[in-house]
Coordinates of C-alpha atoms and ligand atoms in Angstrom, one line a residue:
X1 CA -24.3 15.8 -9.2
X2 CA -24.2 18.6 -6.8
X3 CA -21.4 20.4 -4.8
X4 CA -21.9 20.1 -1.0
X5 CA -18.7 20.9 1.0
X6 CA -20.5 19.9 4.2
X7 CA -20.4 16.2 3.4
X8 CA -16.6 16.1 4.2
X9 CA -17.4 17.2 7.7
X10 CA -17.5 14.9 10.9
X11 CA -17.0 11.8 8.8
X12 CA -14.1 9.2 8.6
X13 CA -13.2 8.2 5.2
X14 CA -11.2 4.8 4.2
X15 CA -9.5 7.0 1.6
X16 CA -9.2 10.8 0.5
X17 CA -8.0 11.5 -3.0
X18 CA -6.3 14.7 -3.7
X19 CA -6.6 15.6 -7.3
X20 CA -9.7 15.2 -9.7
X21 CA -7.8 14.7 -12.9
X22 CA -8.2 11.2 -14.8
X23 CA -6.1 9.4 -12.2
X24 CA -8.1 10.7 -9.2
X25 CA -11.4 10.1 -10.9
X26 CA -10.7 6.4 -11.9
X27 CA -9.2 5.9 -8.6
X28 CA -12.3 7.4 -6.7
X29 CA -14.9 5.4 -8.9
X30 CA -12.7 2.2 -8.4
X31 CA -12.6 2.6 -4.7
X32 CA -16.2 3.7 -4.3
X33 CA -17.4 0.8 -6.3
X34 CA -15.4 -1.8 -4.0
X35 CA -17.3 -0.3 -1.3
X36 CA -14.5 2.0 0.2
X37 CA -15.5 5.1 1.9
X38 CA -14.1 7.6 -0.6
X39 CA -13.7 11.4 -0.6
X40 CA -12.2 13.1 -3.7
X41 CA -11.4 16.8 -3.8
X42 CA -9.8 19.1 -6.5
X43 CA -8.5 22.6 -5.8
X44 CA -9.8 23.6 -9.2
X45 CA -12.6 22.2 -11.3
X46 CA -12.5 18.6 -12.2
X47 CA -10.3 18.1 -15.2
X48 CA -8.8 21.6 -14.9
X49 CA -5.4 21.0 -15.5
X50 CA -3.7 18.2 -17.7
X51 CA -6.5 16.0 -18.1
X52 CA -8.3 18.7 -20.2
X53 CA -5.1 19.8 -22.0
X54 CA -4.4 16.4 -24.0
X55 CA -4.6 15.5 -27.4
X56 CA -7.8 13.7 -26.4
X57 CA -6.6 10.4 -28.0
X58 CA -7.2 7.0 -26.6
X59 CA -4.3 5.4 -28.4
X60 CA -1.5 2.6 -28.2
X61 CA 1.1 5.3 -28.8
X62 CA 2.4 4.4 -32.3
X63 CA 5.6 6.5 -31.7
X64 CA 6.3 4.6 -28.4
X65 CA 7.4 1.7 -30.8
X66 CA 10.3 3.8 -31.7
X67 CA 11.6 4.0 -28.2
X68 CA 10.9 0.1 -27.9
X69 CA 8.2 0.8 -25.2
X70 CA 6.2 -2.3 -26.2
X71 CA 4.8 -2.9 -22.7
X72 CA 3.3 0.4 -22.6
X73 CA 2.1 0.2 -26.0
X74 CA 0.3 -3.1 -25.4
X75 CA -1.2 -2.0 -22.1
X76 CA -2.4 1.0 -23.9
X77 CA -4.1 -0.9 -26.8
X78 CA -5.8 -3.3 -24.6
X79 CA -7.2 -0.5 -22.7
X80 CA -8.2 1.4 -25.9
X81 CA -10.0 -1.9 -26.9
X82 CA -11.8 -2.2 -23.8
X83 CA -13.0 1.3 -23.7
X84 CA -14.6 1.2 -27.2
X85 CA -16.6 -1.6 -26.0
X86 CA -17.4 -0.4 -22.5
X87 CA -18.0 3.3 -23.4
X88 CA -18.8 3.7 -27.0
X89 CA -20.3 7.2 -26.5
X90 CA -17.1 8.3 -24.5
X91 CA -14.5 6.7 -26.9
X92 CA -15.0 6.4 -30.5
X93 CA -12.6 5.0 -33.2
X94 CA -10.6 7.4 -35.1
X95 CA -8.5 6.4 -38.1
X96 CA -5.0 8.1 -38.8
X97 CA -3.3 8.6 -42.1
X98 CA 0.4 8.6 -42.1
X99 CA 1.9 9.9 -45.4
X100 CA 5.1 8.6 -46.7
X101 CA 7.5 11.2 -48.3
X102 CA 10.7 10.5 -50.7
X103 CA 12.9 11.5 -47.6
X104 CA 10.6 10.5 -44.7
X105 CA 12.6 10.0 -41.5
X106 CA 10.5 6.6 -41.3
X107 CA 10.5 5.1 -44.8
X108 CA 7.6 2.8 -46.0
X109 CA 9.2 -0.4 -45.2
X110 CA 10.0 0.7 -41.5
X111 CA 6.5 2.2 -41.1
X112 CA 4.9 -1.0 -42.4
X113 CA 6.9 -3.1 -39.9
X114 CA 5.8 -0.6 -37.1
X115 CA 2.2 -0.9 -38.1
X116 CA 2.1 -4.7 -38.2
X117 CA 3.6 -4.7 -34.9
X118 CA 0.9 -2.1 -33.6
X119 CA -1.8 -4.3 -35.2
X120 CA -0.2 -7.6 -33.4
X121 CA 0.0 -5.7 -30.2
X122 CA -3.6 -4.7 -30.3
X123 CA -4.4 -8.6 -30.3
X124 CA -7.4 -10.1 -32.0
X125 CA -8.9 -7.3 -34.0
X126 CA -10.9 -7.6 -37.2
X127 CA -9.5 -6.9 -40.4
X128 CA -11.3 -3.6 -40.6
X129 CA -9.4 -2.2 -37.5
X130 CA -5.9 -3.2 -39.0
X131 CA -3.7 -0.7 -40.9
X132 CA -4.1 -0.1 -44.7
X133 CA -1.6 0.8 -47.4
X134 CA -2.4 3.3 -50.2
X135 CA -0.9 4.5 -53.4
X136 CA -0.1 8.1 -53.8
X137 CA -3.0 8.7 -55.7
X138 CA -5.6 6.8 -53.4
X139 CA -4.0 8.5 -50.3
X140 CA -4.5 12.1 -51.9
X141 CA -8.0 11.2 -52.7
X142 CA -8.4 10.2 -48.9
X143 CA -6.6 13.3 -47.8
X144 CA -7.2 16.0 -50.3
X145 CA -5.8 18.6 -47.8
X146 CA -2.4 17.3 -48.0
X147 CA 0.5 18.7 -49.8
X148 CA 1.3 16.0 -52.4
X149 CA 5.1 17.4 -53.0
X150 CA 7.4 14.2 -52.8
X151 CA 4.8 12.2 -51.4
X152 CA 5.1 8.5 -52.4
X153 CA 2.3 6.7 -50.6
X154 CA 0.6 6.5 -47.3
X155 CA -0.9 4.3 -44.6
X156 CA -3.9 4.4 -42.4
X157 CA -4.4 2.8 -38.9
X158 CA -6.9 2.8 -36.2
X159 CA -6.9 4.7 -32.9
X160 CA -9.5 6.4 -30.8
X161 CA -10.6 9.7 -29.6
X162 CA -12.7 11.2 -26.6
X163 CA -13.4 14.4 -24.8
X164 CA -10.9 14.3 -22.1
X165 CA -12.6 16.7 -19.6
X166 CA -16.2 14.7 -20.0
X167 CA -14.5 11.5 -19.7
X168 CA -13.2 12.7 -16.2
X169 CA -16.7 14.2 -15.3
X170 CA -18.5 11.0 -16.1
X171 CA -16.2 9.0 -13.7
X172 CA -16.7 11.5 -11.0
X173 CA -20.4 11.2 -11.6
X174 CA -20.0 7.5 -11.5
X175 CA -18.1 7.8 -8.3
X176 CA -20.8 10.2 -6.7
X177 CA -23.5 7.5 -7.7
X178 CA -21.5 4.8 -6.0
X179 CA -21.4 6.8 -2.7
X180 CA -18.0 9.0 -2.9
X181 CA -18.2 12.4 -1.7
X182 CA -16.9 14.6 -4.5
X183 CA -16.1 18.4 -3.9
X184 CA -14.5 20.6 -6.5
X185 CA -12.8 24.0 -5.6
X186 CA -11.6 22.4 -2.3
X187 CA -7.8 22.4 -1.8
X188 CA -5.6 19.8 0.2
X189 CA -3.5 22.6 2.3
X190 CA -1.6 20.1 4.7
X191 CA -1.4 16.5 5.5
X192 CA -2.1 15.5 9.1
X193 CA 0.0 12.8 10.7
X194 CA -0.2 10.7 13.8
X195 CA 2.9 8.7 15.0
X196 CA 4.6 9.5 11.6
X197 CA 1.7 7.9 9.6
X198 CA -0.9 10.1 7.6
X199 CA -4.4 10.1 9.4
X200 CA -6.2 12.9 7.2
X201 CA -5.8 16.1 5.6
X202 CA -6.7 19.7 6.2
X203 CA -8.8 21.1 3.2
X204 CA -9.9 24.5 2.4
X205 CA -13.2 25.3 0.8
X206 CA -12.1 27.7 -2.1
X207 CA -15.5 29.3 -2.1
X208 CA -16.1 30.0 1.4
X209 CA -12.3 29.8 2.5
X210 CA -13.5 27.6 5.6
X211 CA -10.7 25.1 6.6
X212 CA -11.5 21.8 8.2
X213 CA -9.7 18.5 9.0
X214 CA -10.8 15.4 7.1
X215 CA -10.0 12.2 8.7
X216 CA -8.9 9.4 6.4
X217 CA -7.1 5.9 6.8
X218 CA -5.2 6.4 3.7
X219 CA -4.5 9.3 1.3
X220 CA -3.7 9.3 -2.3
X221 CA -2.0 12.1 -4.1
X222 CA -3.2 12.2 -7.6
X223 CA -2.2 15.9 -7.7
X224 CA -0.3 15.7 -11.2
X225 CA 2.3 18.3 -11.4
X226 CA 1.7 19.7 -7.9
X227 CA 2.6 16.1 -6.6
X228 CA 6.1 16.9 -5.7
X229 CA 4.5 19.5 -3.0
X230 CA 3.4 16.5 -1.0
X231 CA 6.6 14.5 -1.2
X232 CA 10.1 14.6 0.6
X233 CA 11.5 13.7 -3.0
X234 CA 10.9 17.2 -4.7
X235 CA 12.9 15.7 -7.7
X236 CA 10.3 12.8 -8.0
X237 CA 9.4 13.6 -11.6
X238 CA 10.2 15.6 -14.8
X239 CA 7.9 18.2 -16.5
X240 CA 7.4 19.0 -20.1
X241 CA 5.0 21.2 -21.8
X242 CA 2.7 20.5 -24.7
X243 CA 0.6 23.1 -26.6
X244 CA -2.4 22.7 -28.9
X245 CA -3.9 25.1 -31.4
X246 CA -7.5 25.0 -32.5
X247 CA -7.6 25.8 -36.3
X248 CA -10.4 25.8 -39.0
X249 CA -11.7 22.5 -40.2
X250 CA -9.0 20.6 -42.3
X251 CA -9.8 16.9 -41.9
X252 CA -13.4 15.4 -41.3
X253 CA -13.6 12.0 -40.1
X254 CA -10.0 11.1 -40.2
X255 CA -6.9 12.5 -38.4
X256 CA -3.0 12.9 -39.7
X257 CA -0.1 11.7 -38.0
X258 CA 2.8 13.7 -39.5
X259 CA 6.6 14.2 -38.9
X260 CA 7.9 17.6 -38.3
X261 CA 10.6 18.6 -40.7
X262 CA 12.5 20.8 -38.3
X263 CA 13.1 18.2 -35.7
X264 CA 11.5 14.9 -36.8
X265 CA 9.1 14.8 -34.0
X266 CA 5.6 13.5 -34.5
X267 CA 2.3 15.8 -34.2
X268 CA -1.2 15.5 -35.2
X269 CA -3.8 17.1 -37.2
X270 CA -7.0 15.9 -35.6
X271 CA -10.7 16.7 -36.4
X272 CA -12.5 17.5 -33.1
X273 CA -16.0 19.1 -32.5
X274 CA -16.0 20.2 -36.5
X275 CA -12.6 22.0 -36.3
X276 CA -9.0 21.0 -36.2
X277 CA -6.7 20.2 -33.2
X278 CA -3.1 20.7 -33.9
X279 CA -0.6 19.6 -31.6
X280 CA 1.5 19.0 -29.8
X281 CA 4.8 20.3 -28.7
X282 CA 7.0 18.4 -26.1
X283 CA 9.7 20.6 -24.4
X284 CA 11.3 20.6 -21.0
X285 CA 9.5 22.8 -18.6
X286 CA 11.0 24.3 -15.3
X287 CA 8.5 27.4 -15.2
X288 CA 5.5 28.3 -13.0
X289 CA 3.3 25.3 -12.6
X290 CA 0.2 27.5 -11.9
X291 CA 0.4 29.4 -15.2
X292 CA 1.7 27.7 -18.2
X293 CA 2.7 30.2 -20.8
X294 CA 2.1 29.6 -24.7
X295 CA 5.3 30.9 -26.3
X296 CA 5.6 32.6 -29.9
X297 CA 8.0 29.9 -30.6
X298 CA 5.4 27.0 -29.6
X299 CA 3.0 28.6 -31.9
X300 CA 5.2 29.1 -34.8
X301 CA 6.7 25.7 -34.6
X302 CA 3.2 24.0 -35.0
X303 CA 1.9 26.7 -37.6
X304 CA 5.3 26.1 -39.8
X305 CA 5.1 22.3 -39.7
X306 CA 1.3 22.2 -40.4
X307 CA 1.7 24.7 -43.4
X308 CA 4.4 22.3 -44.9
X309 CA 2.2 19.3 -44.6
X310 CA -1.1 21.1 -45.9
X311 CA -1.7 22.0 -49.5
X312 CA -3.2 25.4 -49.0
X313 CA -3.8 26.1 -45.3
X314 CA -1.1 29.1 -45.1
X315 CA -2.2 29.6 -41.5
X316 CA -1.1 32.5 -39.6
X317 CA -1.5 33.5 -36.1
X318 CA -5.0 35.1 -37.2
X319 CA -6.4 31.7 -38.0
X320 CA -5.9 30.6 -34.5
X321 CA -9.3 30.1 -32.9
X322 CA -8.1 29.0 -29.5
X323 CA -5.1 27.4 -27.9
X324 CA -4.1 25.5 -24.7
X325 CA -1.1 24.0 -22.9
X326 CA -0.6 21.1 -20.6
X327 CA 2.2 19.8 -18.5
X328 CA 3.4 16.0 -18.9
X329 CA 4.5 14.5 -15.7
X330 CA 7.2 12.0 -16.5
X331 CA 9.3 10.0 -14.4
X332 CA 12.7 11.3 -13.6
X333 CA 15.3 10.6 -16.3
X334 CA 18.8 11.8 -17.0
X335 CA 17.7 12.0 -20.8
X336 CA 17.8 15.4 -22.3
X337 CA 15.3 14.7 -25.0
X338 CA 11.8 14.7 -23.4
X339 CA 10.5 12.8 -26.3
X340 CA 12.8 9.8 -25.6
X341 CA 11.5 9.5 -21.9
X342 CA 8.9 6.8 -21.2
X343 CA 5.2 7.6 -20.5
X344 CA 4.7 5.1 -18.2
X345 CA 3.2 5.5 -14.7
X346 CA 4.6 4.5 -11.1
X347 CA 3.1 4.5 -7.7
X348 CA 5.3 6.0 -5.1
X349 CA 4.8 5.4 -1.3
X350 CA 6.2 8.1 1.1
X351 CA 7.4 6.7 4.6
X352 CA 4.1 8.6 5.9
X353 CA 2.1 6.1 4.0
X354 CA 1.1 8.8 1.2
X355 CA 0.5 7.0 -2.2
X356 CA 1.6 9.3 -5.1
X357 CA 0.6 8.7 -8.7
X358 CA 3.5 9.8 -11.0
X359 CA 3.2 10.1 -14.8
X360 CA 0.9 7.9 -17.0
X361 CA -1.5 8.5 -19.8
X362 CA -5.3 9.4 -20.2
X363 CA -5.7 5.9 -22.1
X364 CA -3.9 3.7 -19.4
X365 CA -5.1 5.5 -16.1
X366 CA -7.8 2.8 -15.3
X367 CA -5.4 0.1 -15.2
X368 CA -2.8 2.3 -13.2
X369 CA -5.8 3.3 -10.8
X370 CA -6.6 -0.3 -10.2
X371 CA -3.1 -0.8 -9.0
X372 CA -3.7 2.3 -6.4
X373 CA -6.9 0.7 -5.2
X374 CA -5.5 -2.8 -4.9
X375 CA -2.7 -1.2 -2.7
X376 CA -5.3 1.0 -0.6
X377 CA -7.3 -2.4 -0.2
X378 CA -4.3 -4.4 0.9
X379 CA -3.4 -1.7 3.4
X380 CA -7.1 -1.7 4.8
X381 CA -7.1 -5.3 4.9
X382 CA -10.2 -5.2 2.5
X383 CA -10.6 -8.1 0.0
X384 CA -12.4 -6.7 -3.2
X385 CA -11.4 -7.3 -6.8
X386 CA -11.0 -4.3 -9.4
X387 CA -14.6 -3.9 -10.9
X388 CA -13.8 -1.3 -13.7
X389 CA -12.3 -3.6 -16.7
X390 CA -15.0 -4.0 -19.0
X391 CA -17.5 -2.4 -16.9
X392 CA -20.2 -0.4 -19.0
X393 CA -19.4 3.5 -18.3
X394 CA -21.8 5.4 -15.8
X395 CA -23.9 7.0 -18.5
X396 CA -24.5 4.1 -20.7
X397 CA -25.5 1.6 -17.8
X398 CA -28.6 -0.4 -18.8
X399 CA -28.6 1.0 -22.2
X400 CA -27.8 -0.3 -25.7
X401 CA -25.6 2.2 -27.3
X402 CA -27.0 1.6 -31.0
X403 CA -30.6 1.9 -30.0
X404 CA -29.9 5.1 -27.8
X405 CA -28.1 6.7 -31.0
X406 CA -31.0 5.6 -33.3
X407 CA -33.7 6.7 -31.1
X408 CA -32.1 10.0 -30.2
X409 CA -31.2 10.8 -33.8
X410 CA -34.9 10.2 -34.6
X411 CA -36.1 12.5 -31.7
X412 CA -33.6 15.1 -32.4
X413 CA -34.6 15.4 -36.0
X414 CA -38.3 15.9 -35.0
X415 CA -37.1 18.6 -32.6
X416 CA -35.2 20.4 -35.4
X417 CA -32.0 19.6 -34.2
X418 CA -29.3 18.7 -37.0
X419 CA -27.5 15.3 -37.2
X420 CA -24.1 16.4 -36.4
X421 CA -25.2 18.3 -33.1
X422 CA -27.3 15.2 -32.2
X423 CA -24.4 12.8 -32.5
X424 CA -22.3 14.9 -30.4
X425 CA -25.2 15.2 -27.7
X426 CA -25.1 11.4 -27.6
X427 CA -21.3 11.3 -27.1
X428 CA -21.4 14.1 -24.7
X429 CA -24.0 12.9 -22.4
X430 CA -24.8 8.9 -23.0
X431 CA -28.3 8.1 -21.9
X432 CA -28.9 11.2 -20.1
X433 CA -29.5 12.7 -23.8
X434 CA -33.2 12.2 -23.3
X435 CA -33.2 15.0 -20.4
X436 CA -31.8 17.4 -23.0
X437 CA -34.0 16.4 -25.7
X438 CA -36.9 17.0 -23.1
X439 CA -35.8 20.4 -22.5
X440 CA -36.0 21.3 -26.3
X441 CA -39.5 19.7 -26.4
X442 CA -40.3 22.1 -23.6
X443 CA -38.6 24.9 -25.1
X444 CA -37.9 24.7 -28.8
X445 CA -35.7 27.9 -28.7
X446 CA -33.1 25.6 -26.7
X447 CA -32.8 23.5 -30.0
X448 CA -30.8 25.9 -31.7
X449 CA -27.0 25.9 -32.1
X450 CA -25.0 28.3 -29.8
X451 CA -22.7 29.2 -32.5
X452 CA -23.5 28.3 -36.2
X453 CA -20.1 26.6 -36.8
X454 CA -20.1 24.5 -33.7
X455 CA -22.3 21.4 -32.9
X456 CA -23.6 22.5 -29.5
X457 CA -27.2 23.5 -28.8
X458 CA -28.5 25.8 -26.0
X459 CA -30.2 23.0 -24.1
X460 CA -26.9 21.2 -23.5
X461 CA -25.5 24.4 -21.9
X462 CA -28.6 24.7 -19.8
X463 CA -28.3 21.0 -18.7
X464 CA -24.7 21.1 -18.0
X465 CA -25.3 24.3 -15.8
X466 CA -28.0 22.7 -13.9
X467 CA -26.6 19.3 -13.2
X468 CA -22.8 19.0 -13.7
X469 CA -21.3 20.9 -10.6
X470 CA -20.4 24.1 -12.3
X471 CA -18.9 26.7 -10.0
X472 CA -17.6 29.3 -12.3
X473 CA -18.6 30.3 -15.9
X474 CA -15.3 29.0 -17.0
X475 CA -16.1 25.5 -15.8
X476 CA -19.2 25.5 -18.1
X477 CA -17.8 27.2 -21.0
X478 CA -14.4 25.7 -20.8
X479 CA -14.9 22.2 -19.9
X480 CA -18.6 21.0 -19.9
X481 CA -18.8 22.5 -23.3
X482 CA -15.3 23.6 -24.5
X483 CA -16.8 26.7 -25.9
X484 CA -13.9 28.8 -24.9
X485 CA -11.3 26.9 -26.8
X486 CA -13.5 26.3 -29.8
X487 CA -14.7 29.7 -30.5
X488 CA -13.6 33.6 -30.0
X489 CA -16.3 34.5 -27.7
X490 CA -17.0 38.1 -27.1
X491 CA -17.8 39.6 -24.0
X492 CA -21.3 40.6 -25.2
X493 CA -22.0 36.7 -26.2
X494 CA -20.7 35.9 -22.6
X495 CA -23.5 38.2 -21.1
X496 CA -25.9 36.5 -23.1
X497 CA -25.0 32.9 -22.3
X498 CA -25.0 33.8 -18.6
X499 CA -28.4 35.3 -19.0
X500 CA -30.0 32.5 -20.8
X501 CA -28.7 29.8 -18.6
X502 CA -29.6 31.3 -15.2
X503 CA -33.0 32.6 -16.6
X504 CA -34.0 29.2 -18.2
X505 CA -31.9 27.3 -15.4
Ligands
FAD601 C1 0.3 18.1 -24.2 C2 -0.2 16.5 -23.7 C3 -1.0 15.8 -24.6 C4 -1.4 14.4 -24.1 N1 -2.2 13.8 -24.8 C5 -2.5 12.5 -24.3 C6 -3.4 11.7 -25.3 O1 -3.8 12.0 -26.2 N2 -3.8 10.6 -24.8 C7 -3.5 10.2 -23.4 O2 -3.6 8.9 -23.2 N3 -2.6 10.7 -22.7 C8 -2.2 12.2 -23.2 N4 -1.6 12.8 -22.3 C9 -1.1 12.5 -21.0 C10 -2.5 12.6 -20.1 O3 -3.1 13.9 -20.4 C11 -2.0 12.8 -18.6 O4 -1.2 11.5 -18.2 C12 -3.1 12.8 -17.5 O5 -4.0 13.9 -18.1 C13 -2.6 13.3 -16.1 O6 -3.7 13.1 -15.4 P1 -3.3 13.5 -13.7 O7 -4.8 12.9 -13.2 O8 -2.3 12.7 -13.3 O9 -3.1 15.1 -13.5 P2 -4.2 16.4 -13.7 O10 -5.1 15.9 -14.8 O11 -3.0 17.3 -13.9 O12 -4.7 16.4 -12.4 C14 -4.3 16.7 -11.1 C15 -5.4 17.5 -10.4 O13 -4.8 17.6 -9.2 C16 -5.3 19.0 -8.6 N5 -4.8 19.3 -7.3 C17 -3.3 19.6 -7.3 N6 -2.9 19.9 -6.1 C18 -4.1 19.9 -5.4 C19 -4.4 20.2 -4.1 N7 -3.4 20.5 -3.1 N8 -5.8 19.9 -3.6 C20 -6.6 19.5 -4.3 N9 -6.4 19.3 -5.6 C21 -5.1 19.5 -6.1 C22 -5.3 19.8 -9.8 O14 -6.3 20.9 -9.8 C23 -5.5 18.9 -11.0 O15 -7.1 19.1 -11.3 C24 -1.1 14.2 -22.6 C25 -0.6 15.1 -21.9 C26 -0.1 16.4 -22.4 C27 0.6 17.4 -21.4

């Protein structure tokens, strides 16, 4: 997977996709698999905006039942089920605990009904994947980190987790393999029209500053929060901000869904790469869309709520390891409370033919992208059915996941790589893990962990630097391997990383 801006020159594409977050990536992959001539560009790195700032959940959205968004929950649960089968390395099950307290906003009976409905909407899932009820004593055994004060009982239910930035990257790689031209750090600066209809775009290479015209029969805007820049209707959507904090390890294999005492909102405590992901907030946002600030209020809201829910965390700002902010694009709504606005997605068509993706979720982006590509095919007069439902993910094609896992763990152990790191290697790279193990076999020093507390090894960094379209160090350490948010990296360490990567690479 290499960046080559020149591939955009002197060609006519069926479709140019502006924006390489999850929506652009699924659209490019689907369209390329259907045989369309596809180009996708992003003004920054792949998944550098909201698609690497999510809660990393592939979920139905239990809380959407409260707003009666049954259609969205059912659709997302179907996608979750499909992704767990088609991409077990990319999307893995994660059980959530929901404690019930004496004065819980949602009491035990209502929660039980909600979870039964959630299981029902998930369809025919095995009993092991359904919700479970626990007495107070058993629930505490399950989640010893919880504050037992006024706890009466608890439930667990199943959802799933991913690494959002790698999810996008794998689809971009799949699109490249299916013939799409994929260029990061390439900005769409202008739409080109002929007789009132779009006939291409002007793009600027952000590395060389060269600008060229790219001809395309159709243009899709998957620019997320920048989407209004391309539309006549600047008020086409509403923005809300959500922040996450990376905290020390608290939960191991299971997550917690909690209700904030201050405002009754739902938030999560989630295990992620051996640490804790705490989030998220949901506040109206009308500030600068290029720089999303994390305020003291955002931070103290999450820390206060977590400290009330946990037995002895007593987290302060000093305990924060990393933080990130994302922007949700929601459909326009007169409702003041952001949490009450639907998370569903719409496809808008401008008079000049531009297709704009508005809103949505990481979980349901595949199905939404299929609607985009169906529309493209209709406009282009092409008959091709959507190939992505149930299709094995690009880095698992031709591989049985369980055998891959067993073989890789055995090989990794022989190379001196600990089991936790080896499991993450398989999740992160699918069947390309053999290349990384080979690097360790050639140079045993690369089998060591980058940081003792994080399950990443040096060979992973070297492989990503060489093969994953890394342009800036931030792409490598922020998204290919999310080190910059999972550790406080010093300037000296950064220097050592860059030396090792480029010397070995
Ligand atoms: C706090 C938070 C938590 C969330 N948690 C979850 C979750 O757990 N599960 C879930 O399913 N969903 C979740 N979501 C929703 C999900 O993250 C988003 O729906 C999704 O990431 C949006 O993807 P996107 O492709 O539309 O936009 P983005 O990821 O923002 O991508 C848009 C891309 O367009 C590019 N771009 C913009 N302008 C141009 C231009 N002129 N030229 C070229 N490129 C351009 C940008 O650089 C950017 O990379 C969450 C959202 C937030 C904010």
